[in-house]
Coordinates of C-alpha atoms and ligand atoms in Angstrom, one line a residue:
M1 CA -148.8 -93.9 -19.0
P2 CA -146.1 -94.5 -16.4
R3 CA -148.0 -92.9 -13.6
T4 CA -150.9 -95.3 -13.4
P5 CA -148.9 -98.5 -13.1
V6 CA -146.7 -97.0 -10.4
V7 CA -149.8 -96.0 -8.4
L8 CA -151.4 -99.4 -8.9
L9 CA -148.2 -101.1 -7.9
A10 CA -148.0 -99.1 -4.8
L11 CA -151.6 -99.8 -3.9
S12 CA -151.4 -103.5 -4.6
L13 CA -148.1 -103.8 -2.7
G14 CA -149.7 -102.1 0.3
A15 CA -152.7 -104.4 0.1
L16 CA -150.3 -107.4 -0.1
L17 CA -148.3 -106.3 2.9
Q18 CA -151.4 -105.9 4.9
A19 CA -152.8 -109.2 3.8
Q20 CA -149.6 -110.9 4.8
A21 CA -149.4 -109.5 8.4
P22 CA -150.9 -112.1 10.7
F23 CA -152.6 -109.3 12.7
P24 CA -152.7 -105.6 12.1
P25 CA -150.6 -103.7 14.6
T26 CA -152.5 -103.3 17.8
A27 CA -150.1 -101.4 19.9
P28 CA -146.9 -99.4 19.7
A29 CA -143.6 -101.4 19.9
P30 CA -142.5 -102.0 23.5
S31 CA -139.8 -99.8 25.0
P32 CA -136.3 -101.3 24.8
V33 CA -135.2 -103.1 28.0
P34 CA -132.4 -101.2 29.7
V35 CA -129.1 -103.1 29.5
M36 CA -127.1 -103.5 32.7
K37 CA -123.4 -103.4 31.8
D38 CA -122.3 -105.4 34.8
Y39 CA -123.8 -107.0 37.8
P40 CA -122.6 -106.1 41.3
D41 CA -121.2 -108.9 43.4
T42 CA -124.2 -109.1 45.7
P43 CA -127.0 -111.6 46.0
A44 CA -129.2 -109.3 43.8
G45 CA -126.4 -109.1 41.2
K46 CA -126.0 -112.9 41.2
L47 CA -129.8 -113.3 40.6
L48 CA -129.8 -110.8 37.9
R49 CA -126.9 -112.4 36.1
E50 CA -128.2 -115.9 36.5
I51 CA -131.6 -115.1 35.1
K52 CA -130.2 -113.0 32.2
E53 CA -127.9 -115.8 31.2
H54 CA -129.9 -118.9 31.8
A55 CA -133.6 -117.9 32.0
E56 CA -136.1 -120.7 31.2
V57 CA -139.2 -118.5 31.2
V58 CA -139.9 -118.6 27.4
A59 CA -139.5 -122.4 27.2
R60 CA -141.9 -122.7 30.1
V61 CA -144.5 -120.5 28.5
E62 CA -144.2 -122.6 25.3
Y63 CA -144.6 -125.8 27.2
L64 CA -147.7 -124.6 29.0
S65 CA -149.2 -123.1 25.9
D66 CA -148.2 -125.4 23.0
L67 CA -148.1 -128.8 24.8
I68 CA -150.7 -128.4 27.5
G69 CA -152.9 -125.6 26.0
P70 CA -155.8 -123.7 27.3
R71 CA -156.3 -124.1 31.0
L72 CA -159.9 -123.3 32.0
T73 CA -160.4 -123.8 35.7
G74 CA -162.1 -127.2 36.4
S75 CA -160.6 -128.6 33.2
D76 CA -158.3 -131.7 32.8
R77 CA -155.8 -129.5 31.0
L78 CA -155.4 -127.2 34.0
R79 CA -154.9 -130.4 36.1
Q80 CA -152.1 -131.4 33.6
A81 CA -150.5 -128.0 34.0
Q82 CA -150.6 -128.3 37.8
A83 CA -149.1 -131.8 37.7
W84 CA -146.3 -130.4 35.4
A85 CA -145.7 -127.3 37.5
K86 CA -145.6 -129.5 40.7
A87 CA -142.8 -131.5 39.1
E88 CA -141.1 -128.4 38.0
M89 CA -141.2 -126.9 41.5
T90 CA -139.7 -130.1 42.9
R91 CA -137.0 -130.2 40.2
L92 CA -136.2 -126.6 41.0
G93 CA -135.5 -127.3 44.6
A94 CA -138.8 -126.2 46.3
V95 CA -140.0 -128.2 49.3
N96 CA -143.4 -128.6 50.9
V97 CA -144.8 -128.7 47.3
H98 CA -148.5 -129.4 47.5
E99 CA -151.9 -128.5 46.2
E100 CA -154.6 -126.9 48.3
A101 CA -158.2 -127.6 47.2
Y102 CA -161.3 -125.4 47.2
D103 CA -164.9 -125.8 46.0
F104 CA -165.2 -124.5 42.5
G105 CA -168.7 -125.5 41.4
L106 CA -169.5 -126.9 38.0
A107 CA -166.8 -127.2 35.4
W108 CA -167.6 -126.0 31.8
T109 CA -166.2 -127.1 28.5
R110 CA -166.3 -125.1 25.3
G111 CA -168.0 -126.9 22.4
V112 CA -168.3 -125.9 18.7
D113 CA -169.7 -122.5 18.1
S114 CA -171.0 -121.2 14.8
A115 CA -173.2 -118.5 13.4
R116 CA -174.5 -118.0 9.9
L117 CA -176.8 -115.3 8.4
L118 CA -179.9 -116.8 6.9
T119 CA -180.8 -113.5 5.1
H120 CA -178.8 -110.9 3.3
N121 CA -175.2 -112.0 2.5
G122 CA -175.4 -115.4 4.2
L123 CA -172.0 -114.8 6.0
R124 CA -170.6 -117.3 8.4
F125 CA -168.8 -115.5 11.2
R126 CA -166.9 -116.1 14.5
V127 CA -168.9 -116.4 17.7
D128 CA -167.3 -117.3 21.1
Q129 CA -169.7 -118.6 23.7
L130 CA -169.5 -117.0 27.1
A131 CA -168.2 -119.7 29.4
W132 CA -170.7 -120.9 32.0
T133 CA -173.7 -120.2 29.8
P134 CA -176.0 -123.1 28.5
A135 CA -175.7 -124.5 25.0
T136 CA -178.3 -123.8 22.3
K137 CA -178.7 -127.6 22.1
G138 CA -178.2 -127.8 18.3
A139 CA -178.7 -124.9 16.0
V140 CA -181.4 -122.3 16.7
K141 CA -182.8 -120.0 14.1
G142 CA -184.2 -116.6 15.1
E143 CA -184.6 -113.0 14.0
L144 CA -182.3 -110.5 15.5
I145 CA -183.4 -107.6 17.6
L146 CA -181.2 -104.8 19.1
V147 CA -181.9 -104.7 22.8
D148 CA -179.6 -102.1 24.3
A149 CA -181.5 -101.8 27.6
R150 CA -179.2 -101.4 30.6
T151 CA -181.7 -101.6 33.4
L152 CA -184.8 -103.7 34.2
Q153 CA -186.9 -100.6 33.6
E154 CA -185.4 -100.0 30.1
L155 CA -185.8 -103.7 29.3
Q156 CA -189.5 -103.7 30.1
A157 CA -190.1 -101.5 27.0
F158 CA -189.3 -104.7 25.0
K159 CA -192.1 -106.7 26.6
G160 CA -193.9 -108.9 24.0
Q161 CA -191.1 -108.4 21.3
L162 CA -188.5 -111.0 22.3
R163 CA -190.1 -114.4 21.7
N164 CA -187.8 -116.7 19.6
K165 CA -185.4 -113.7 19.0
I166 CA -181.7 -113.5 19.2
L167 CA -180.8 -110.4 21.0
L168 CA -177.9 -108.0 20.2
R169 CA -177.1 -106.6 23.6
T170 CA -174.4 -104.0 22.6
N171 CA -175.3 -100.9 20.7
P172 CA -172.0 -99.8 19.1
D173 CA -173.6 -96.3 18.4
D174 CA -174.6 -95.8 22.0
K175 CA -173.9 -92.2 22.9
R176 CA -175.5 -92.3 26.4
P177 CA -173.2 -91.6 29.3
P178 CA -172.1 -94.7 31.2
L179 CA -174.4 -95.8 34.0
G180 CA -173.0 -94.8 37.4
R181 CA -171.7 -97.5 39.6
R182 CA -174.9 -97.4 41.7
G183 CA -173.0 -96.3 44.8
G184 CA -170.8 -99.4 44.4
D185 CA -173.6 -101.6 45.6
M186 CA -172.5 -104.9 44.0
E187 CA -175.4 -106.9 45.5
A188 CA -178.0 -104.6 44.1
Y189 CA -176.3 -104.7 40.7
Q190 CA -176.2 -108.5 40.7
A191 CA -179.9 -108.7 41.8
E192 CA -180.9 -106.4 38.9
Q193 CA -178.8 -108.4 36.4
A194 CA -180.6 -111.6 37.6
S195 CA -184.0 -109.9 37.3
M196 CA -183.1 -108.8 33.7
M197 CA -182.1 -112.4 32.9
Q198 CA -185.3 -113.8 34.3
F199 CA -187.3 -111.2 32.2
L200 CA -185.5 -112.4 29.0
L201 CA -186.2 -116.1 29.8
D202 CA -189.8 -115.3 30.6
E203 CA -190.2 -113.4 27.3
G204 CA -188.9 -116.5 25.4
A205 CA -185.6 -115.0 24.0
L206 CA -183.3 -117.6 22.4
A207 CA -179.8 -116.2 23.0
T208 CA -177.9 -113.0 23.4
L209 CA -174.9 -111.7 21.5
A210 CA -172.6 -108.9 22.6
M211 CA -169.8 -107.1 20.7
S212 CA -166.2 -108.1 21.5
G213 CA -164.3 -105.2 23.0
R214 CA -161.2 -106.0 20.9
K215 CA -160.7 -104.7 17.4
N216 CA -159.4 -106.3 14.3
G217 CA -161.5 -109.4 14.2
L218 CA -160.6 -110.5 17.7
G219 CA -163.0 -112.4 19.8
F220 CA -163.2 -112.2 23.6
A221 CA -163.6 -114.8 26.3
S222 CA -165.5 -114.1 29.5
G223 CA -167.8 -115.9 31.8
G224 CA -171.5 -115.7 31.9
P225 CA -173.8 -115.6 34.9
G226 CA -174.5 -119.4 35.0
R227 CA -171.8 -120.6 37.4
D228 CA -174.5 -120.8 40.0
P229 CA -176.9 -123.5 38.7
K230 CA -179.6 -121.9 40.7
K231 CA -179.4 -118.8 38.5
P232 CA -180.9 -119.4 35.1
A233 CA -179.1 -118.0 32.1
L234 CA -179.6 -117.8 28.3
P235 CA -177.0 -119.0 25.8
A236 CA -174.7 -116.1 25.1
A237 CA -171.7 -115.2 22.9
Y238 CA -169.3 -112.5 21.9
V239 CA -169.1 -111.5 18.2
P240 CA -166.0 -109.7 16.8
Q241 CA -166.6 -106.0 16.0
E242 CA -166.7 -106.2 12.2
P243 CA -169.5 -108.8 11.8
Y244 CA -171.3 -107.4 14.8
K245 CA -171.4 -103.9 13.4
M246 CA -172.6 -105.4 10.1
L247 CA -175.6 -107.1 11.9
V248 CA -176.5 -103.7 13.4
R249 CA -176.3 -102.0 10.0
L250 CA -178.6 -104.7 8.5
L251 CA -181.1 -104.2 11.3
A252 CA -181.0 -100.4 10.7
R253 CA -182.5 -101.2 7.2
K254 CA -185.7 -102.2 9.0
E255 CA -185.7 -105.6 7.3
P256 CA -185.9 -108.9 9.1
V257 CA -182.4 -110.2 9.8
K258 CA -182.3 -113.9 10.6
L259 CA -179.5 -115.9 12.1
E260 CA -178.6 -119.6 12.7
L261 CA -176.7 -119.9 15.9
S262 CA -175.1 -122.9 17.6
L263 CA -173.3 -122.7 20.9
G264 CA -172.0 -126.0 22.2
G265 CA -170.6 -125.5 25.8
T266 CA -171.3 -128.2 28.3
Y267 CA -171.3 -128.3 32.1
S268 CA -169.8 -131.1 34.2
A269 CA -172.3 -133.5 35.8
A270 CA -171.2 -132.6 39.3
P271 CA -169.4 -129.8 41.1
V272 CA -165.6 -130.1 41.1
Q273 CA -162.8 -128.9 43.3
A274 CA -160.1 -126.5 42.0
Y275 CA -156.5 -126.3 43.3
N276 CA -153.8 -123.8 44.1
L277 CA -150.3 -125.1 43.8
V278 CA -147.7 -124.1 46.5
G279 CA -144.0 -124.7 46.9
E280 CA -141.3 -122.9 48.9
I281 CA -137.7 -122.3 49.8
P282 CA -137.6 -122.3 53.6
G283 CA -136.2 -119.2 55.2
R284 CA -132.7 -119.7 56.8
E285 CA -133.4 -117.4 59.8
K286 CA -137.1 -116.6 59.8
P287 CA -138.8 -119.6 58.2
G288 CA -142.2 -118.6 59.8
E289 CA -142.2 -115.3 57.8
V290 CA -143.1 -115.5 54.1
V291 CA -142.7 -113.6 50.9
I292 CA -145.2 -114.9 48.3
V293 CA -144.6 -114.7 44.6
G294 CA -147.4 -115.8 42.3
G295 CA -149.2 -115.9 39.0
H296 CA -152.3 -117.8 37.9
L297 CA -151.9 -121.0 36.0
D298 CA -155.5 -121.0 34.8
S299 CA -156.4 -119.2 31.5
W300 CA -159.2 -118.6 29.1
D301 CA -159.6 -120.9 26.2
L302 CA -159.7 -119.1 22.9
G303 CA -155.9 -119.0 22.6
T304 CA -153.5 -121.0 24.8
G305 CA -153.1 -118.5 27.7
A306 CA -149.5 -117.6 26.9
T307 CA -149.6 -114.1 28.2
D308 CA -152.5 -114.6 30.5
N309 CA -150.9 -116.0 32.5
A310 CA -148.4 -118.6 31.5
T311 CA -146.0 -115.7 31.6
G312 CA -146.6 -114.9 35.3
S313 CA -146.6 -118.5 36.3
S314 CA -143.3 -119.0 34.4
V315 CA -141.7 -116.0 36.1
A316 CA -142.7 -117.3 39.5
L317 CA -141.0 -120.7 38.7
E318 CA -138.0 -118.8 37.4
V319 CA -137.6 -117.2 40.9
L320 CA -137.2 -120.8 42.3
R321 CA -134.8 -121.7 39.5
A322 CA -132.6 -118.7 40.1
L323 CA -132.4 -119.3 43.8
Q324 CA -131.5 -122.9 43.2
A325 CA -128.8 -122.1 40.6
T326 CA -127.2 -119.4 42.7
G327 CA -127.4 -121.4 45.9
L328 CA -128.9 -118.4 47.7
K329 CA -131.0 -119.1 50.8
P330 CA -133.4 -116.3 51.8
R331 CA -133.7 -115.1 55.4
R332 CA -137.5 -115.4 55.2
T333 CA -139.3 -118.2 53.4
L334 CA -139.9 -117.6 49.7
R335 CA -143.2 -119.2 48.7
V336 CA -144.4 -119.6 45.1
V337 CA -148.2 -119.9 44.7
L338 CA -149.7 -120.7 41.3
W339 CA -153.4 -119.8 41.7
S340 CA -156.4 -121.0 39.7
G341 CA -159.9 -119.6 39.2
E342 CA -158.4 -116.2 38.7
E343 CA -160.4 -115.6 35.5
Q344 CA -163.7 -116.4 37.3
G345 CA -163.1 -113.8 40.0
L346 CA -159.8 -114.4 41.8
L347 CA -161.4 -117.5 43.3
G348 CA -158.1 -119.3 44.1
S349 CA -156.4 -116.4 45.8
R350 CA -159.5 -115.6 47.7
A351 CA -159.8 -119.2 48.8
Y352 CA -156.1 -119.1 49.8
A353 CA -156.4 -115.9 51.8
E354 CA -159.5 -117.2 53.5
A355 CA -157.9 -120.6 54.3
H356 CA -154.8 -119.0 55.7
K357 CA -156.5 -116.1 57.5
A358 CA -154.8 -117.0 60.8
D359 CA -151.4 -116.8 59.1
L360 CA -151.7 -113.6 57.2
D361 CA -149.7 -111.7 59.7
A362 CA -146.7 -113.9 58.8
I363 CA -146.7 -112.6 55.2
Q364 CA -144.1 -110.0 54.6
A365 CA -145.5 -109.2 51.1
V366 CA -147.3 -110.8 48.1
L367 CA -146.0 -110.0 44.6
V368 CA -148.0 -110.9 41.4
H369 CA -147.0 -110.8 37.8
D370 CA -150.1 -110.8 35.5
M371 CA -150.0 -108.2 32.8
G372 CA -148.6 -110.2 30.0
T373 CA -145.1 -110.3 28.6
G374 CA -144.1 -106.6 29.2
M375 CA -141.1 -105.6 31.3
V376 CA -141.8 -104.7 34.9
K377 CA -141.6 -100.9 35.6
G378 CA -142.5 -101.1 39.3
F379 CA -145.3 -102.1 41.6
T380 CA -148.7 -100.8 42.6
L381 CA -148.5 -99.7 46.2
Q382 CA -152.3 -100.0 46.5
G383 CA -152.5 -96.8 48.5
R384 CA -149.9 -98.0 51.0
E385 CA -147.8 -94.9 51.3
N386 CA -146.3 -96.4 54.5
C387 CA -144.7 -99.2 52.4
R388 CA -143.0 -96.9 50.0
G389 CA -139.7 -96.6 51.8
L390 CA -139.1 -100.3 52.2
M391 CA -140.4 -101.1 48.7
A392 CA -138.0 -98.5 47.3
Q393 CA -135.2 -100.2 49.1
A394 CA -136.4 -103.6 47.7
I395 CA -136.3 -102.4 44.1
A396 CA -133.2 -100.3 44.4
P397 CA -130.9 -103.0 42.8
L398 CA -133.3 -102.9 39.8
N399 CA -133.4 -99.2 39.1
D400 CA -130.9 -99.5 36.3
L401 CA -133.2 -102.2 34.7
G402 CA -136.0 -99.7 34.5
V403 CA -137.8 -100.8 37.7
K404 CA -138.5 -97.5 39.5
E405 CA -142.2 -96.9 39.7
L406 CA -144.0 -97.2 43.0
S407 CA -147.5 -96.0 42.1
L408 CA -150.1 -95.4 44.9
R409 CA -152.7 -96.7 42.6
T410 CA -154.9 -99.7 43.6
M411 CA -155.2 -102.5 41.1
N412 CA -158.0 -105.0 42.0
S413 CA -158.0 -107.3 39.0
T414 CA -155.5 -109.9 39.9
D415 CA -154.5 -112.3 42.7
H416 CA -152.7 -109.9 45.1
A417 CA -156.1 -108.1 45.7
P418 CA -157.6 -110.6 48.2
F419 CA -154.5 -110.2 50.4
D420 CA -154.5 -106.4 50.0
R421 CA -158.1 -106.3 51.1
A422 CA -157.2 -108.5 54.2
G423 CA -154.5 -105.9 55.2
V424 CA -151.4 -107.7 53.8
P425 CA -148.9 -105.6 51.8
A426 CA -149.6 -107.1 48.4
F427 CA -148.6 -105.6 45.1
A428 CA -149.1 -106.1 41.4
A429 CA -146.2 -105.7 39.0
I430 CA -146.7 -102.6 36.7
Q431 CA -145.7 -103.8 33.3
E432 CA -145.2 -102.4 29.9
P433 CA -148.5 -103.2 28.2
V434 CA -147.0 -104.3 24.8
D435 CA -150.1 -105.7 23.1
Y436 CA -151.8 -107.1 26.2
F437 CA -154.9 -105.0 26.7
L438 CA -155.4 -104.3 22.9
G439 CA -154.6 -107.8 21.7
T440 CA -153.8 -111.0 23.6
H441 CA -155.7 -110.5 26.8
H442 CA -158.7 -113.0 26.6
S443 CA -158.6 -113.2 22.8
Q444 CA -157.7 -115.9 20.3
M445 CA -154.4 -114.1 19.8
D446 CA -153.0 -115.3 23.1
F447 CA -150.1 -117.5 21.9
P448 CA -146.4 -117.5 22.7
D449 CA -145.7 -115.6 19.4
H450 CA -146.6 -112.5 21.4
V451 CA -144.2 -113.1 24.2
V452 CA -141.2 -110.8 23.9
P453 CA -138.3 -112.8 25.5
E454 CA -136.1 -109.9 26.7
Q455 CA -139.2 -108.2 28.3
L456 CA -140.2 -111.4 30.1
V457 CA -136.7 -112.1 31.3
Q458 CA -136.5 -108.6 32.7
G459 CA -139.8 -109.4 34.5
A460 CA -138.3 -112.5 36.1
Q461 CA -135.3 -110.5 37.2
A462 CA -137.5 -107.9 38.7
L463 CA -139.7 -110.4 40.7
A464 CA -136.7 -112.5 41.8
V465 CA -134.7 -109.5 43.2
T466 CA -137.7 -107.7 44.7
A467 CA -138.8 -110.9 46.5
W468 CA -135.2 -111.6 47.6
E469 CA -134.7 -108.1 49.1
L470 CA -138.1 -108.3 50.8
A471 CA -137.1 -111.7 52.3
E472 CA -133.7 -110.3 53.4
M473 CA -134.5 -106.9 54.9
E474 CA -134.5 -106.4 58.6
A475 CA -137.7 -104.5 58.7
R476 CA -141.2 -105.8 58.2
L477 CA -143.7 -104.1 55.8
P478 CA -146.5 -102.5 57.8
H479 CA -149.8 -104.4 57.6
G480 CA -153.4 -103.0 58.0
R481 CA -155.4 -100.6 56.0
P482 CA -153.6 -98.5 53.4
V483 CA -152.2 -95.3 54.8
R484 CA -152.4 -92.7 52.1
P485 CA -150.7 -89.3 52.1
A486 CA -153.0 -86.3 52.7
G487 CA -154.5 -84.8 49.5
P488 CA -156.8 -86.1 46.8
A489 CA -157.3 -89.9 46.5
A490 CA -155.2 -91.7 43.9
P491 CA -157.2 -93.1 41.1
S492 CA -157.9 -96.8 41.2
G493 CA -158.1 -99.4 38.4
R494 CA -155.4 -100.7 36.2
P495 CA -151.9 -99.3 36.9
Ligands
ZN1 ZN1 -154.5 -112.8 34.2

């Protein structure tokens, strides 16, 4: 008798605990931030102390996330965020605060998305429309078909089978090796994608669904191919893994599976401009030479963009605040740039690098913070071995805070990359991942709840001191193509 109730109690308690957790754990707990016992009486020490004791980074993330909200490029909310950040920059002592416009194309606004099975269990489940794809214009009803073709040739096998169908474009059981990168020929890849889309349109397909890459019911935001109005596109959405895999199981029963799908995104009537926001503390001795610190103010729109990238934007503003509070004036100009259009392909930073191409030689370095809340462990050298010595000197005051890593790796997925490609020493902060790539990044979980204050404060300390040291040092970081050491190439991708 006593055994059964104990087991039952344990089971139900376990179930209860699970049910109460807002999200199942997605990542190991972050490493503790090293504690610095005292701060040296140097400019770096003053910045470290000021930020540790008075940082406003978390309050800024909450303001951007809770009060302004999702900041899709081209949206009114991003404009509100820019107006707010402009006022913040001015309040924090920056001068020459201004916006720089670039042509963005059509804006896109998320509508109401819904999906419901019309057969089997009748489940309603989450769908998130890919931004910059057309709406379904009301609910469409169609049978599902699994179309896991990855090339135009494979797709042609489905000729005659797609009319009025909703296509599942991910096969979760796909065991085929990934397709090669086709020699890195991006144009050929894009041309084939466009031909595949035209095939689906010609065949009369209704919409496409893909499986979210995130586990535990998380959706995923991304952009579709329709930013160019000349390129036709189908309505498309991501489905979280659990309902998506259910749809695949139902199809495997060889019975018709029918869905009602409504995707409500809308385009603006006319192309819009997008903006980068710039503010600076002029250099006391070399005002014509510049250290840039940046993050992107734009975000996706399933959550409120707290860790992608209100965090990096807030860190960049904190650098201004710490300089103002300590009264420190850098030898070179310290410029903060809050980019936009990052999520649509680094559009803002590309536009900035292009517009300032005559002045790129004057940039000492570009530093970007865009991997969520996690503490900074170092910077990607992007293959620039010849910058290692000076970067090591710049981060030396931060070694006791855990900032030690200078990886030769190249990271291409955030706003330093267009500068790096143009020959400017430009580095991404290597951060503790916390739950970024498993959880908050592009998902509906991206809220300030996932910001770890002590980790983000350390990040602000790291960016402020590295920028200060780079602005102060006598030497200039070498520009030009990366100079790698002899030996095998370092891997590229995420640090
Ligand atoms: Zn980002």
